[in-house]
């Protein structure tokens, strides 16, 4: 992720320092390193080899005890040939070569080296296998055809105090860095033969709409050279097949073979074909579940976007936050990394903002409580900045300047120590326009749909739901990266796919919240006298009140009017896709209504009793439920036999016939495969969650039947989501 975080490959069993590392061009899994054990600067060094890309290492035995400082270089076309020099070697013990990966050695020292100190070695892939060394008195190369060293010092001041050499194949040069005396270069003694090497930043592309940058890492003098690229299957777009660094858009999921042919000005050429060099996934479509959230805890933990390249004072940013404790003053939530522009905490978790021309000391009077999810937003216009918490606005009327938007940091104020967020962040969305209050409220609990993301003013949408790699922009290609020890953890934010509807409720009567399957009836008395928004989420809440069969989805009602109003005469709930069973119609009291606060993520459900009536379309609860407030509503059966809507966690949000995709066998032995039967030919994504909600497997499937291997899963109960282009199925999988 561009250096934002690093994974430990290997830790030596004793304390020490890795002073140098060489990776073979021919076989990148072959690596060599120089290790100095202990803490003393004067300890002798050791030489190690890895044949599995750095995961395990074995020590190599050099035929000398003069190992205080070692320099190494590999043959570009032979991973088993390594040259080693000893900076403090005794006469005749300064240069060694192995051609079998370090099992045996030959001494390549020469008598002229007896009064030299050798500083570096560089293997250049030329026809006669030239190996260059630089000493305190000269510059030399080994010529394989002569079987001898050649003095190549002409024109180089002897007292240059050399440090390191590197071949610069593009121009046919070798370069030498020195202590305090500059950098020198000279022509290579012999032009290397071309060695083709295609390169890209990663072999896994998680967003099929990304532009992938390829480059040529070949041994090749570029003067008069030509390039020819070939991709199989053919991508949707290639900028140019005959340049050094083409840009490619693959568009379709799958694996792609890559071939590069290079030819130099002398007509010498080389080709390299890499089967399945790149695997493309289509993981950047918006998710319909909370999935994961960004977790930060210490300075340096944050996510950062690329440079978005906008200059504006009409902008919106929204996010869900769950702070862990009281945040330091001016802790960043979402903040531009150039001129400070974004939303932040002030003292005692009060929300504030920064913006050129604005006032960072302005008090919003809005707070995001410790340990609770809050929906926050900042809306900038040329004449105001509005901060929101859970859809409640605080407006600061002030003229603000246009800002050059660069990268955005999520969880930090410009990387400053002491201004780093501690807690979780989810569902970050950036717009290049000023959203209305209605839009802020309507979108509060909903993951963004394709329809919403078709808005050309959306800059980026981050859900943090990837299991590894970059944080994908689910709206475009502004993918972000994790920095420091920032991580992804299971999200309990009250968001998901569904529908929402807003009404003004200021009188008695029945209010139908269209397309949400929810209505309520107010008697004469006290009313909200303001906006009420009902949202039906097409998934289960993160915590359930019990394990009984349930209705398969839940509702959230947000009241922006008076906090208290009369107990409702009736609440009606219609599930999104299935009918109420006949058993429930005959015994509606067995359908129990549960309630918790609107942003709650803990198991704080209250039992409000059974339904008063039901038919095949709805369950109705009357005044005996004693509901005179907003919040989350969920319905379950009152025991294990009765069914409310089908079986628990089964096809609760399918938009098609259940036969469109099927998972079997269930239960399944962990030594066997899961079979995914795909009848309608849609691309599928399977996710398996442990009983505690942790994502344990995330697999992108094709548009045909698939077999999924599960040998690493422990026996137990897992929940799954099977997502197609037009449906989502959820269910319970038993692994034996």
XYZ file of C-alpha atoms in Angstrom:
736
model
C 0.000 0.000 0.000
C 2.694 2.423 -1.092
C 4.619 2.081 2.166
C 1.707 2.836 4.484
C 2.240 -0.402 6.385
C 4.643 -3.340 6.299
C 4.233 -7.058 6.990
C 6.964 -8.936 8.834
C 8.397 -11.639 6.563
C 10.965 -13.101 8.925
C 12.483 -12.316 12.312
C 15.943 -13.645 13.098
C 16.029 -15.646 16.333
C 18.719 -13.398 17.785
C 19.072 -9.630 17.919
C 20.992 -8.024 15.090
C 20.843 -5.978 11.886
C 20.164 -6.857 8.250
C 22.737 -4.789 6.366
C 22.015 -5.777 2.768
C 19.541 -7.831 0.748
C 19.682 -9.098 -2.859
C 16.676 -10.431 -4.811
C 17.304 -12.510 -7.911
C 15.986 -11.104 -11.183
C 15.797 -14.596 -12.640
C 13.875 -16.194 -9.741
C 12.565 -13.574 -7.298
C 11.875 -16.250 -4.662
C 15.673 -16.631 -4.309
C 17.033 -14.011 -1.942
C 20.327 -13.424 -0.102
C 21.040 -11.176 2.868
C 23.897 -10.019 5.070
C 23.078 -10.234 8.787
C 25.174 -8.808 11.632
C 24.199 -10.505 14.916
C 24.320 -8.753 18.253
C 24.464 -5.046 18.998
C 28.158 -4.313 18.502
C 29.254 -2.476 15.383
C 32.370 -4.690 15.261
C 30.667 -8.095 15.211
C 31.321 -10.322 12.212
C 28.526 -10.662 9.647
C 26.756 -13.793 8.449
C 25.402 -14.658 4.996
C 21.890 -16.133 4.573
C 19.838 -17.531 1.692
C 16.071 -17.811 1.243
C 14.430 -19.872 -1.488
C 10.809 -19.005 -0.620
C 10.668 -15.240 -0.989
C 12.009 -14.415 2.463
C 9.729 -16.576 4.612
C 12.559 -18.872 5.827
C 16.339 -18.441 5.790
C 19.400 -20.683 6.104
C 22.959 -19.627 6.867
C 25.657 -20.092 4.216
C 29.260 -20.874 5.138
C 31.905 -18.633 3.582
C 35.468 -19.983 3.346
C 36.872 -17.055 5.353
C 36.694 -15.625 8.839
C 37.065 -12.058 7.552
C 33.384 -11.152 7.600
C 33.171 -7.855 9.524
C 31.556 -6.226 6.462
C 30.173 -8.077 3.438
C 28.766 -6.783 0.141
C 26.870 -9.067 -2.259
C 25.535 -9.120 -5.836
C 23.664 -11.766 -7.880
C 23.844 -12.790 -11.523
C 20.720 -11.347 -13.235
C 20.221 -14.515 -15.300
C 21.294 -17.155 -12.761
C 19.781 -17.086 -9.284
C 22.428 -19.507 -7.982
C 25.429 -17.289 -8.808
C 26.392 -14.874 -6.045
C 29.495 -12.737 -5.599
C 30.632 -11.697 -2.114
C 33.332 -9.239 -1.070
C 34.860 -8.767 2.365
C 35.718 -5.194 3.283
C 38.242 -6.271 5.936
C 39.451 -9.463 4.296
C 43.023 -10.572 4.676
C 45.243 -10.753 1.608
C 43.762 -13.292 -0.794
C 40.439 -13.450 1.085
C 38.412 -10.581 -0.322
C 36.322 -11.801 -3.303
C 34.339 -15.056 -3.572
C 31.902 -16.555 -6.084
C 29.369 -19.361 -5.798
C 27.446 -20.836 -8.738
C 25.334 -23.258 -6.700
C 23.593 -20.916 -4.297
C 26.309 -20.987 -1.623
C 26.986 -24.683 -1.257
C 30.512 -24.366 -2.682
C 32.766 -21.330 -3.240
C 35.725 -20.272 -5.387
C 38.147 -17.523 -4.475
C 38.274 -14.731 -7.069
C 40.765 -12.548 -5.188
C 43.806 -11.159 -7.040
C 47.216 -10.113 -5.787
C 46.695 -6.478 -6.835
C 43.910 -6.310 -4.225
C 46.307 -6.905 -1.332
C 46.720 -3.221 -0.529
C 43.128 -2.253 -1.520
C 39.979 -1.913 0.536
C 37.037 -3.142 -1.580
C 33.803 -1.240 -0.975
C 31.157 -2.656 -3.325
C 30.383 -5.241 -5.982
C 27.847 -5.143 -8.852
C 27.046 -7.974 -11.279
C 26.050 -6.697 -14.742
C 24.343 -9.132 -17.112
C 26.658 -8.696 -20.128
C 27.704 -11.423 -22.603
C 31.050 -11.911 -20.820
C 29.437 -11.817 -17.359
C 31.076 -8.649 -16.072
C 31.273 -8.181 -12.312
C 32.402 -4.712 -11.181
C 34.201 -3.888 -7.947
C 35.272 -0.514 -6.583
C 38.115 -0.050 -4.100
C 39.768 2.868 -2.390
C 42.340 2.900 -5.227
C 40.467 2.003 -8.397
C 37.607 0.566 -10.419
C 37.753 -2.944 -11.920
C 35.634 -5.629 -13.565
C 35.881 -9.388 -13.925
C 35.758 -10.573 -17.538
C 34.626 -14.182 -17.821
C 36.070 -14.573 -21.320
C 39.510 -13.480 -20.057
C 39.158 -15.208 -16.701
C 40.783 -12.162 -15.158
C 40.217 -8.727 -13.674
C 40.401 -5.621 -15.908
C 41.345 -2.155 -14.625
C 38.577 0.300 -15.579
C 39.731 3.281 -13.489
C 40.698 5.722 -16.220
C 39.161 9.140 -15.638
C 38.078 8.393 -12.066
C 39.836 10.281 -9.226
C 41.291 7.711 -6.862
C 40.354 9.573 -3.722
C 36.615 9.423 -4.230
C 35.842 7.431 -1.041
C 33.372 5.060 -2.772
C 30.105 3.894 -1.245
C 27.905 1.984 -3.677
C 27.527 1.088 -7.366
C 24.384 0.512 -9.427
C 24.061 -0.336 -13.146
C 21.836 2.110 -15.037
C 20.753 -0.110 -17.912
C 18.528 2.483 -19.571
C 21.551 4.501 -20.721
C 24.175 1.733 -20.705
C 25.967 3.222 -17.691
C 27.273 2.214 -14.317
C 27.001 4.768 -11.506
C 29.078 5.224 -8.379
C 28.038 7.093 -5.233
C 30.812 8.504 -3.025
C 31.214 10.087 0.370
C 30.985 13.843 -0.076
C 32.482 13.820 -3.592
C 29.350 13.448 -5.737
C 28.043 10.750 -8.067
C 30.046 9.469 -11.043
C 29.017 7.471 -14.093
C 30.741 5.814 -17.025
C 29.768 3.607 -19.939
C 29.476 -0.075 -19.202
C 32.540 -1.904 -20.461
C 30.263 -4.134 -22.510
C 26.658 -3.598 -23.603
C 24.462 -6.157 -21.814
C 22.256 -8.481 -23.791
C 18.565 -7.628 -23.331
C 16.700 -9.505 -20.594
C 12.931 -8.928 -20.679
C 11.188 -8.364 -17.360
C 7.562 -7.084 -17.236
C 6.510 -5.460 -13.984
C 3.465 -4.045 -12.222
C 2.844 -2.887 -8.666
C 0.745 -5.909 -7.687
C -0.386 -9.233 -9.077
C -3.884 -8.831 -7.608
C -6.213 -6.116 -8.889
C -9.240 -5.840 -6.626
C -11.191 -3.306 -8.675
C -11.862 -4.296 -12.274
C -12.339 -0.679 -13.350
C -8.838 0.320 -12.207
C -6.233 1.477 -14.659
C -3.228 -0.784 -14.111
C 0.231 0.632 -14.783
C 2.727 -1.787 -16.329
C 6.405 -1.080 -16.739
C 9.559 -2.612 -18.136
C 12.142 -3.705 -15.561
C 14.247 -5.259 -18.303
C 17.987 -5.136 -18.730
C 17.847 -2.930 -21.813
C 19.510 0.154 -23.231
C 16.525 2.278 -24.234
C 18.336 4.148 -27.011
C 16.799 2.744 -30.204
C 14.968 -0.029 -28.330
C 11.461 -1.327 -29.054
C 8.802 -2.915 -26.847
C 5.920 -5.226 -27.627
C 3.311 -6.234 -25.007
C 0.705 -8.961 -25.229
C -2.143 -9.593 -22.777
C -4.308 -12.736 -22.799
C -7.307 -12.502 -22.698
C -7.472 -9.143 -24.441
C -8.191 -6.291 -21.966
C -10.856 -3.674 -22.553
C -8.250 -0.926 -22.948
C -4.495 -0.696 -23.500
C -2.936 2.736 -23.969
C -0.264 1.418 -26.364
C 1.181 -2.065 -26.896
C 4.504 -0.687 -28.137
C 5.668 1.599 -25.344
C 7.701 0.907 -22.230
C 4.905 1.511 -19.701
C 1.382 0.863 -21.026
C -1.753 1.561 -18.980
C -4.326 -1.238 -19.005
C -7.973 -1.555 -17.968
C -8.977 -5.225 -17.759
C -12.661 -4.675 -16.783
C -13.465 -8.386 -16.522
C -12.657 -10.655 -13.606
C -10.202 -13.451 -14.181
C -6.514 -14.198 -14.662
C -4.411 -12.611 -17.390
C -1.177 -13.785 -19.003
C 1.403 -11.125 -19.823
C 4.229 -11.266 -22.378
C 6.896 -8.631 -22.995
C 9.345 -8.651 -25.907
C 12.230 -6.141 -25.956
C 14.710 -5.557 -28.778
C 17.740 -3.266 -28.484
C 19.327 -1.069 -31.153
C 21.655 -3.919 -32.188
C 18.720 -6.192 -32.994
C 19.271 -8.419 -29.952
C 16.017 -9.360 -28.257
C 14.441 -11.127 -25.320
C 10.905 -12.232 -24.425
C 9.312 -13.194 -21.140
C 5.885 -14.795 -20.825
C 4.294 -14.931 -17.363
C 1.225 -17.129 -17.105
C -1.527 -15.693 -14.897
C 0.645 -12.714 -13.963
C -2.390 -10.667 -12.929
C -5.615 -11.737 -11.238
C -8.509 -9.279 -11.456
C -11.381 -9.198 -8.965
C -14.504 -7.074 -9.055
C -14.515 -6.223 -5.349
C -15.164 -2.508 -5.702
C -18.915 -2.754 -6.166
C -20.774 -1.297 -3.166
C -21.502 -3.730 -0.357
C -24.944 -4.086 1.203
C -23.720 -5.018 4.693
C -21.622 -3.128 7.276
C -18.767 -5.638 6.934
C -15.656 -4.053 8.431
C -14.810 -0.646 9.892
C -11.527 1.266 10.075
C -9.949 0.967 13.546
C -7.330 3.471 14.780
C -5.717 3.676 18.203
C -2.380 5.503 18.206
C -0.524 8.275 16.394
C 0.155 7.249 12.810
C -2.962 5.065 12.518
C -5.186 6.345 9.724
C -6.321 5.729 6.174
C -5.232 8.031 3.375
C -6.744 8.605 -0.047
C -4.767 9.574 -3.150
C -4.738 13.155 -4.391
C -8.297 13.819 -5.551
C -7.333 16.971 -7.464
C -10.235 19.334 -6.730
C -10.430 23.003 -5.803
C -13.761 23.925 -4.246
C -15.698 25.470 -1.374
C -18.799 23.372 -2.089
C -18.152 20.001 -0.553
C -19.697 17.309 1.669
C -18.186 14.551 3.778
C -20.158 11.978 5.799
C -19.047 9.137 8.061
C -20.081 6.884 10.926
C -17.802 7.139 13.982
C -17.563 5.210 17.250
C -14.945 6.994 19.383
C -13.121 5.001 22.020
C -12.992 7.483 24.877
C -12.712 11.253 24.845
C -10.694 12.365 21.833
C -7.894 14.901 21.961
C -8.857 18.401 20.883
C -8.684 18.834 17.080
C -8.458 15.126 16.401
C -9.191 14.579 12.720
C -12.104 12.485 11.499
C -11.906 13.234 7.770
C -9.403 15.973 6.917
C -7.752 17.298 3.775
C -4.005 16.774 3.966
C -3.159 20.070 2.260
C -4.847 23.216 3.558
C -6.769 21.939 6.576
C -10.387 21.390 5.521
C -12.577 18.801 7.161
C -14.425 17.620 10.240
C -12.766 17.044 13.588
C -13.331 16.680 17.303
C -12.906 19.490 19.790
C -12.813 19.089 23.569
C -15.187 16.560 25.157
C -15.976 15.016 21.747
C -17.708 18.153 20.462
C -17.740 18.274 16.672
C -15.930 21.107 14.927
C -14.331 21.866 11.577
C -11.337 23.411 9.850
C -11.586 25.384 6.614
C -9.603 28.333 5.218
C -11.595 31.460 5.997
C -13.575 29.608 8.676
C -13.114 29.510 12.441
C -11.584 26.388 13.975
C -12.622 27.650 17.415
C -16.337 27.820 16.552
C -18.583 25.770 18.867
C -21.130 23.537 17.183
C -22.806 22.367 20.392
C -23.015 18.849 18.885
C -21.295 15.851 20.446
C -20.419 12.284 19.419
C -20.597 10.183 22.606
C -17.873 7.804 23.690
C -18.485 4.171 22.772
C -21.528 4.843 20.581
C -21.985 5.048 16.842
C -22.773 8.525 15.525
C -23.467 9.660 11.977
C -21.437 12.822 11.315
C -21.254 15.136 8.336
C -19.768 18.406 7.159
C -21.389 20.441 4.391
C -19.464 23.414 3.012
C -20.978 26.200 0.893
C -19.352 29.518 -0.085
C -21.259 31.257 2.752
C -21.561 28.603 5.474
C -20.239 25.452 7.081
C -22.779 23.029 8.558
C -21.836 20.241 10.942
C -24.259 17.353 11.522
C -24.503 14.683 14.181
C -27.169 12.053 13.483
C -28.900 14.395 11.056
C -29.088 17.321 13.526
C -27.472 20.439 12.073
C -25.389 23.261 13.511
C -24.811 26.045 10.973
C -21.913 28.489 10.988
C -22.653 31.390 8.619
C -19.289 32.516 7.301
C -17.610 33.135 3.941
C -15.058 30.401 3.235
C -12.390 30.095 0.578
C -12.051 27.491 -2.164
C -9.604 24.790 -1.089
C -7.228 22.701 -3.177
C -8.259 19.208 -2.110
C -5.293 16.830 -2.092
C -5.371 13.528 -0.248
C -7.761 12.948 2.643
C -6.734 11.411 5.950
C -9.409 9.392 7.717
C -8.618 9.233 11.431
C -5.967 11.948 11.641
C -5.429 15.687 11.468
C -2.675 15.807 8.824
C -0.670 13.098 10.575
C 0.067 15.305 13.590
C 0.972 13.555 16.818
C -1.731 13.983 19.458
C -4.438 14.592 16.850
C -4.975 10.979 15.845
C -8.373 9.345 16.226
C -8.940 6.480 18.644
C -11.936 4.356 17.680
C -13.775 3.095 14.616
C -14.859 4.833 11.402
C -17.136 3.442 8.706
C -18.986 4.440 5.521
C -16.922 7.512 4.568
C -18.359 9.337 1.545
C -17.057 12.484 -0.184
C -19.137 14.673 -2.530
C -18.022 17.546 -4.711
C -21.206 19.456 -3.892
C -23.192 20.656 -0.891
C -25.797 18.091 0.148
C -29.140 19.248 1.509
C -30.316 18.407 5.000
C -32.912 16.078 3.479
C -30.196 14.143 1.652
C -28.038 13.911 4.768
C -30.938 12.464 6.734
C -32.309 10.154 4.042
C -28.932 8.454 3.489
C -28.119 8.071 7.179
C -28.574 4.307 7.623
C -28.228 3.188 3.997
C -25.201 1.784 2.263
C -24.875 3.526 -1.076
C -26.651 1.917 -4.014
C -25.537 1.968 -7.632
C -28.215 4.599 -8.243
C -26.708 6.885 -5.600
C -23.180 6.227 -6.831
C -24.147 7.237 -10.362
C -24.153 10.801 -9.048
C -21.139 12.308 -10.890
C -20.384 14.563 -7.907
C -19.432 11.639 -5.647
C -15.673 11.806 -5.193
C -15.117 8.599 -3.214
C -16.949 6.029 -1.094
C -15.045 3.907 1.445
C -16.650 0.939 3.216
C -13.428 -0.659 4.580
C -14.818 -4.131 3.789
C -11.759 -5.640 2.144
C -9.974 -8.518 3.863
C -6.572 -7.277 2.682
C -4.886 -4.699 0.504
C -6.116 -1.234 -0.360
C -9.338 0.341 0.877
C -11.356 0.273 -2.313
C -13.278 3.276 -3.532
C -16.708 1.763 -4.178
C -17.671 4.751 -6.359
C -14.558 5.232 -8.477
C -10.818 4.600 -8.427
C -9.628 6.801 -5.529
C -8.487 3.796 -3.510
C -7.086 4.544 -0.063
C -4.396 2.793 1.992
C -3.941 1.913 5.655
C -1.127 3.612 7.544
C 0.669 2.651 10.744
C -1.209 0.011 12.706
C -4.626 0.997 11.383
C -6.717 -2.107 10.804
C -10.112 -3.367 9.705
C -12.409 -4.798 12.385
C -15.956 -6.151 12.303
C -18.378 -3.260 11.976
C -21.464 -2.959 14.157
C -22.647 0.284 12.545
C -26.446 0.448 11.968
C -26.234 0.552 8.183
C -27.147 -1.709 5.295
C -29.075 -1.994 2.069
C -32.732 -1.019 2.173
C -35.156 1.826 1.646
C -36.001 5.044 3.491
C -38.900 7.503 3.431
C -39.333 10.903 5.078
C -42.579 12.468 6.304
C -43.581 15.526 8.308
C -45.565 14.259 11.289
C -47.507 17.052 12.991
C -51.006 15.703 13.586
C -52.917 12.584 14.538
C -53.602 9.878 11.953
C -51.898 7.075 10.071
C -48.587 7.759 8.349
C -47.421 5.322 5.675
C -43.695 5.452 5.012
C -43.696 4.353 1.389
C -41.533 1.445 0.233
C -40.328 0.743 3.766
C -43.058 -1.656 4.887
C -43.702 0.532 7.915
C -46.563 2.709 9.087
C -47.641 4.171 12.402
C -50.825 5.684 13.741
C -50.796 8.555 16.239
C -53.821 9.255 18.459
C -54.823 12.746 19.458
C -52.245 14.205 21.814
C -48.553 15.058 21.444
C -46.872 14.812 18.051
C -43.281 14.979 16.765
C -44.120 18.205 14.875
C -41.167 17.624 12.576
C -39.544 15.238 10.152
C -39.622 11.503 10.784
C -37.624 9.105 8.603
C -38.284 5.364 8.546
C -35.631 3.044 7.107
C -36.122 -0.651 6.426
C -32.753 -2.446 6.357
C -32.639 -5.695 4.413
C -30.345 -7.559 6.786
C -30.282 -8.645 10.408
C -29.072 -6.344 13.184
C -25.570 -7.042 14.461
C -26.889 -8.417 17.768
C -30.081 -10.466 18.121
C -32.277 -10.585 21.235
C -32.512 -14.378 20.988
C -31.892 -17.313 18.676
C -35.534 -17.880 17.713
C -36.718 -17.648 14.089
C -37.058 -14.008 13.102
C -38.416 -11.683 10.466
C -35.069 -11.455 8.667
C -34.667 -7.671 8.651
C -35.118 -4.644 10.920
C -36.353 -1.056 10.865
C -34.871 2.197 12.185
C -37.087 5.234 12.832
C -35.395 8.637 13.277
C -37.461 11.478 14.751
C -36.214 15.024 14.123
C -39.164 16.677 15.859
C -40.200 16.662 19.520
C -38.475 13.921 21.470
C -41.640 12.753 23.224
C -45.017 12.066 21.621
C -48.125 10.058 22.451
C -48.022 6.266 22.586
C -48.777 4.995 19.095
C -52.167 3.436 18.421
C -50.624 1.065 15.905
C -47.353 0.099 14.221
C -47.405 -2.078 11.097
C -44.424 -3.953 9.704
C -44.208 -5.619 6.296
C -41.064 -7.638 5.518
C -39.314 -6.846 2.242
C -39.611 -10.046 0.231
C -41.717 -12.769 1.859
C -45.243 -13.223 3.205
C -46.176 -13.714 6.824
C -46.751 -17.435 7.388
C -50.242 -18.781 8.009
C -49.122 -19.944 11.446
C -48.316 -16.370 12.391
C -51.610 -15.078 11.003
C -53.466 -17.500 13.294
C -51.292 -16.715 16.355
C -49.977 -13.137 15.899
C -49.141 -12.790 19.597
C -46.203 -15.148 19.078
C -44.452 -12.461 16.971
C -42.545 -10.357 19.546
C -41.534 -6.737 18.924
C -38.117 -5.706 20.240
C -36.747 -2.160 20.482
C -33.385 -0.515 21.120
C -32.009 2.998 20.530
C -31.558 4.269 16.982
C -27.730 3.890 16.781
C -27.344 1.077 19.307
C -24.899 -1.755 18.604
C -25.094 -3.643 21.904
C -27.600 -6.325 22.869
C -29.835 -3.830 24.685
C -33.151 -5.018 23.263
C -36.413 -4.454 25.161
C -39.376 -6.810 24.746
C -42.576 -4.903 23.844
C -44.876 -7.884 23.540
C -46.658 -9.751 20.793
C -48.497 -8.557 17.694
C -52.185 -7.704 18.001
C -53.073 -8.808 14.474
C -51.547 -10.119 11.272
C -52.281 -11.129 7.723
C -50.017 -12.459 5.007
C -48.627 -8.970 4.373
C -48.044 -7.407 7.791
C -47.730 -7.723 11.540
C -49.507 -5.042 13.580
C -48.801 -3.946 17.160
C -51.201 -1.703 19.131
C -50.934 0.682 22.075
C -50.188 -2.222 24.431
C -46.691 -2.278 22.927
C -46.238 1.115 24.630
C -44.172 2.668 21.806
C -43.913 6.456 21.954
C -40.363 6.898 20.712
C -38.093 6.236 17.745
C -35.273 3.704 17.448
C -34.576 0.246 16.034
C -37.394 -2.316 15.738
C -36.989 -6.069 15.241
C -39.463 -8.975 15.322
C -38.826 -12.576 16.358
C -40.886 -15.606 17.280
C -41.441 -16.297 20.969
C -40.147 -19.911 20.740
C -38.180 -22.360 18.552
C -40.993 -24.042 16.688
C -43.057 -21.335 15.327
C -41.871 -19.746 12.129
C -42.235 -16.007 11.490
C -40.971 -15.818 7.924
C -39.371 -18.971 6.589
C -36.288 -20.147 8.445
C -33.912 -17.877 10.278
C -31.243 -16.346 8.034
C -32.624 -17.983 4.866
C -33.158 -15.938 1.687
C -34.283 -12.956 3.721
C -33.368 -10.482 1.051
C -33.547 -12.364 -2.214
C -34.974 -10.430 -5.138
C -35.411 -13.601 -7.201
C -36.480 -17.180 -6.836
C -34.403 -19.017 -4.231
C -33.251 -21.516 -6.837
C -31.102 -18.815 -8.502
C -28.153 -19.890 -6.329
C -27.732 -22.685 -3.822
C -25.056 -23.748 -1.333
C -24.678 -27.428 -0.417
C -24.074 -29.817 1.286
C -25.177 -28.351 4.596
C -23.943 -29.627 7.040
C -20.590 -30.156 5.330
C -17.481 -32.026 6.453
C -14.485 -29.695 6.638
C -12.570 -32.230 4.539
C -15.056 -31.707 1.697
C -15.855 -28.819 -0.625
C -18.828 -26.475 -0.515
C -20.647 -26.533 -3.838
C -22.204 -23.307 -5.115
C -24.877 -24.061 -7.695
C -25.335 -21.009 -9.928
C -28.401 -21.337 -12.140
C -28.839 -17.863 -13.617
C -25.218 -17.200 -14.597
C -24.565 -14.124 -12.417
C -21.126 -13.447 -10.955
C -21.256 -14.393 -7.276
C -19.418 -13.465 -4.084
C -19.433 -15.792 -1.068
C -18.608 -14.581 2.431
C -18.460 -16.785 5.512
C -18.691 -15.279 9.009
C -17.901 -17.025 12.287
C -20.446 -17.139 15.091
C -18.901 -13.977 16.551
C -19.276 -12.094 13.277
C -15.650 -12.331 12.097
C -15.204 -12.676 8.343
C -13.310 -15.953 7.775
C -13.612 -16.429 4.016
C -14.310 -14.044 1.140
C -14.357 -15.604 -2.334
C -15.145 -14.075 -5.709
C -16.834 -16.732 -7.858
C -17.470 -16.896 -11.562
C -20.812 -17.147 -13.321
C -20.985 -20.948 -13.200
C -21.021 -23.650 -10.533
C -18.091 -23.529 -8.101
C -16.408 -25.751 -5.510
C -14.963 -23.988 -2.446
C -12.285 -25.671 -0.327
C -12.676 -25.177 3.470
C -9.951 -27.273 5.192
C -8.878 -24.435 7.511
C -12.323 -23.891 9.032
C -12.971 -25.256 12.499
C -16.101 -27.260 13.176
C -19.042 -25.073 14.140
C -21.796 -22.792 12.879
C -21.056 -20.111 10.284
C -23.260 -17.515 8.605
C -22.920 -16.786 4.931
C -23.921 -14.202 2.376
C -24.133 -15.185 -1.277
C -24.335 -12.034 -3.379
C -25.189 -11.805 -7.075
C -25.890 -8.874 -9.344
C -29.604 -8.842 -8.508
C -29.909 -10.703 -5.215
C -28.364 -11.436 -1.847
C -28.945 -14.680 0.017
C -27.946 -15.201 3.611
C -27.924 -18.425 5.529
C -26.403 -20.641 8.181
C -23.711 -23.210 7.346
C -22.782 -26.056 9.684
C -19.222 -27.381 9.368
C -18.601 -30.788 10.943
